[in-house]
Tab-separated table of C-alpha atoms in Angstrom:
chain	number	residue	atom	x	y	z
A	202	VAL	CA	-35.614	43.366	17.133
A	203	ASN	CA	-39.208	42.883	16.089
A	204	LYS	CA	-41.692	44.740	13.907
A	205	LYS	CA	-43.274	46.630	16.823
A	206	PHE	CA	-39.861	47.874	18.025
A	207	CYS	CA	-39.214	49.223	14.526
A	208	GLU	CA	-42.647	50.890	14.416
A	209	VAL	CA	-42.177	52.578	17.793
A	210	THR	CA	-38.582	53.724	17.270
A	211	GLN	CA	-38.789	54.346	13.481
A	212	TYR	CA	-35.500	52.477	12.989
A	213	SER	CA	-35.249	49.551	10.583
A	214	LYS	CA	-34.118	46.120	11.713
A	215	ASP	CA	-30.851	46.585	9.788
A	216	GLU	CA	-30.134	49.858	11.615
A	217	VAL	CA	-30.704	48.328	15.038
A	218	GLU	CA	-29.703	44.668	15.037
A	219	GLY	CA	-26.593	44.033	17.131
A	220	ARG	CA	-26.590	47.504	18.701
A	221	ASN	CA	-27.001	48.520	22.313
A	222	CYS	CA	-30.192	50.579	22.784
A	223	ARG	CA	-28.254	53.533	24.201
A	224	PHE	CA	-28.687	55.205	20.810
A	225	LEU	CA	-32.344	55.765	21.794
A	226	GLN	CA	-31.335	58.022	24.684
A	227	GLY	CA	-31.421	61.801	24.426
A	228	PRO	CA	-31.516	65.076	26.372
A	229	GLU	CA	-34.477	64.153	28.599
A	230	THR	CA	-33.472	60.554	29.270
A	231	GLU	CA	-33.421	60.171	33.029
A	232	PRO	CA	-29.848	59.694	34.368
A	233	GLU	CA	-31.200	57.722	37.337
A	234	ALA	CA	-32.884	55.267	34.942
A	235	VAL	CA	-29.641	54.819	33.001
A	236	GLU	CA	-27.734	54.242	36.239
A	237	CYS	CA	-30.318	51.685	37.382
A	238	ILE	CA	-29.893	49.806	34.091
A	239	ARG	CA	-26.096	49.816	34.416
A	240	GLU	CA	-26.233	48.610	38.007
A	241	LYS	CA	-28.667	45.793	37.270
A	242	LEU	CA	-26.588	44.683	34.266
A	243	ARG	CA	-23.444	44.712	36.385
A	244	LYS	CA	-25.126	42.631	39.091
A	245	ALA	CA	-26.883	40.320	36.580
A	246	GLU	CA	-30.280	41.100	38.118
A	247	ASP	CA	-33.738	41.615	36.631
A	248	CYS	CA	-34.350	45.249	35.737
A	249	PHE	CA	-37.620	47.135	35.429
A	250	VAL	CA	-37.349	50.844	34.723
A	251	ARG	CA	-39.367	53.654	33.163
A	252	ILE	CA	-37.261	55.663	30.729
A	253	THR	CA	-37.627	58.433	28.166
A	254	ASN	CA	-36.185	57.491	24.784
A	255	TYR	CA	-36.200	59.062	21.333
A	256	ARG	CA	-37.448	57.893	17.947
A	257	LYS	CA	-35.325	58.241	14.838
A	258	ASN	CA	-37.055	61.581	14.110
A	259	ARG	CA	-35.980	62.701	17.650
A	260	GLU	CA	-39.542	62.696	18.995
A	261	LYS	CA	-39.449	61.494	22.591
A	262	PHE	CA	-41.467	58.616	23.951
A	263	ARG	CA	-41.768	56.961	27.358
A	264	ASN	CA	-41.395	53.277	27.838
A	265	LEU	CA	-40.985	50.555	30.393
A	266	LEU	CA	-37.823	48.574	29.937
A	267	SER	CA	-37.674	45.084	31.371
A	268	MET	CA	-34.470	43.078	31.245
A	269	ARG	CA	-33.703	39.577	32.447
A	270	PRO	CA	-30.204	38.068	32.685
A	271	ILE	CA	-29.747	34.638	31.134
A	272	PHE	CA	-27.193	32.193	32.555
A	273	ASP	CA	-25.817	29.034	30.999
A	274	VAL	CA	-26.066	25.603	32.672
A	275	ASN	CA	-22.852	26.363	34.577
A	276	GLY	CA	-24.291	29.540	36.044
A	277	VAL	CA	-22.227	31.851	33.810
A	278	TYR	CA	-23.994	35.117	32.921
A	279	ARG	CA	-24.233	35.040	29.111
A	280	TYR	CA	-27.050	37.195	27.772
A	281	VAL	CA	-29.728	39.716	28.621
A	282	VAL	CA	-33.207	39.619	27.156
A	283	GLY	CA	-34.762	43.056	26.999
A	284	VAL	CA	-38.346	44.053	26.289
A	285	GLN	CA	-39.416	47.641	25.732
A	286	PHE	CA	-43.029	48.606	26.227
A	287	GLU	CA	-44.216	52.018	25.054
A	288	ILE	CA	-46.334	53.848	27.610
A	289	VAL	CA	-49.402	55.265	25.929
A	290	PRO	CA	-52.442	56.405	27.904
A	291	ASP	CA	-55.347	54.111	27.105
A	292	ARG	CA	-57.740	51.704	28.755
A	293	GLY	CA	-55.757	48.639	27.690
A	294	LEU	CA	-52.588	49.563	29.604
A	295	ARG	CA	-53.148	47.189	32.542
A	296	GLY	CA	-53.781	44.264	30.215
A	297	ARG	CA	-50.660	44.989	28.163
A	298	LEU	CA	-48.591	45.220	31.359
A	299	ALA	CA	-49.915	41.829	32.455
A	300	GLY	CA	-48.960	40.459	29.027
A	301	LEU	CA	-45.453	41.851	29.449
A	302	GLU	CA	-45.100	40.180	32.834
A	303	ASN	CA	-46.232	36.863	31.347
A	304	LEU	CA	-43.757	37.227	28.484
A	305	LEU	CA	-40.861	37.737	30.868
A	306	ARG	CA	-41.855	34.627	32.819
A	307	ILE	CA	-41.307	32.385	29.791
A	308	PHE	CA	-37.603	33.217	29.634
A	309	PRO	CA	-35.630	30.716	31.691
A	310	GLU	CA	-33.006	31.951	34.085
A	311	ARG	CA	-30.680	29.228	32.799
A	312	PHE	CA	-30.269	27.565	29.432
């Protein structure tokens, strides 16, 4: 949980830390996106999905969710690193998407 996540979702770090992000889902969250997330988690595969979530005040927002499974040195699936990226229409979108891709590349597949 970082400062930007808290700004976008309106939840404090204490409210979010240690929780699954399902609490951000709501009436217009796409079931096919949720199913894609579940399937990729089950298979321990990278996941990239566009999903509608909800802020604490119940205002909806669209974001790109990127998740990468992390394995230990023995190949055991241990963790998932997730990055949410709010979709806002502006001229800097392509650059921010490239930054997101670069961020995901720094996470090793094994630790």
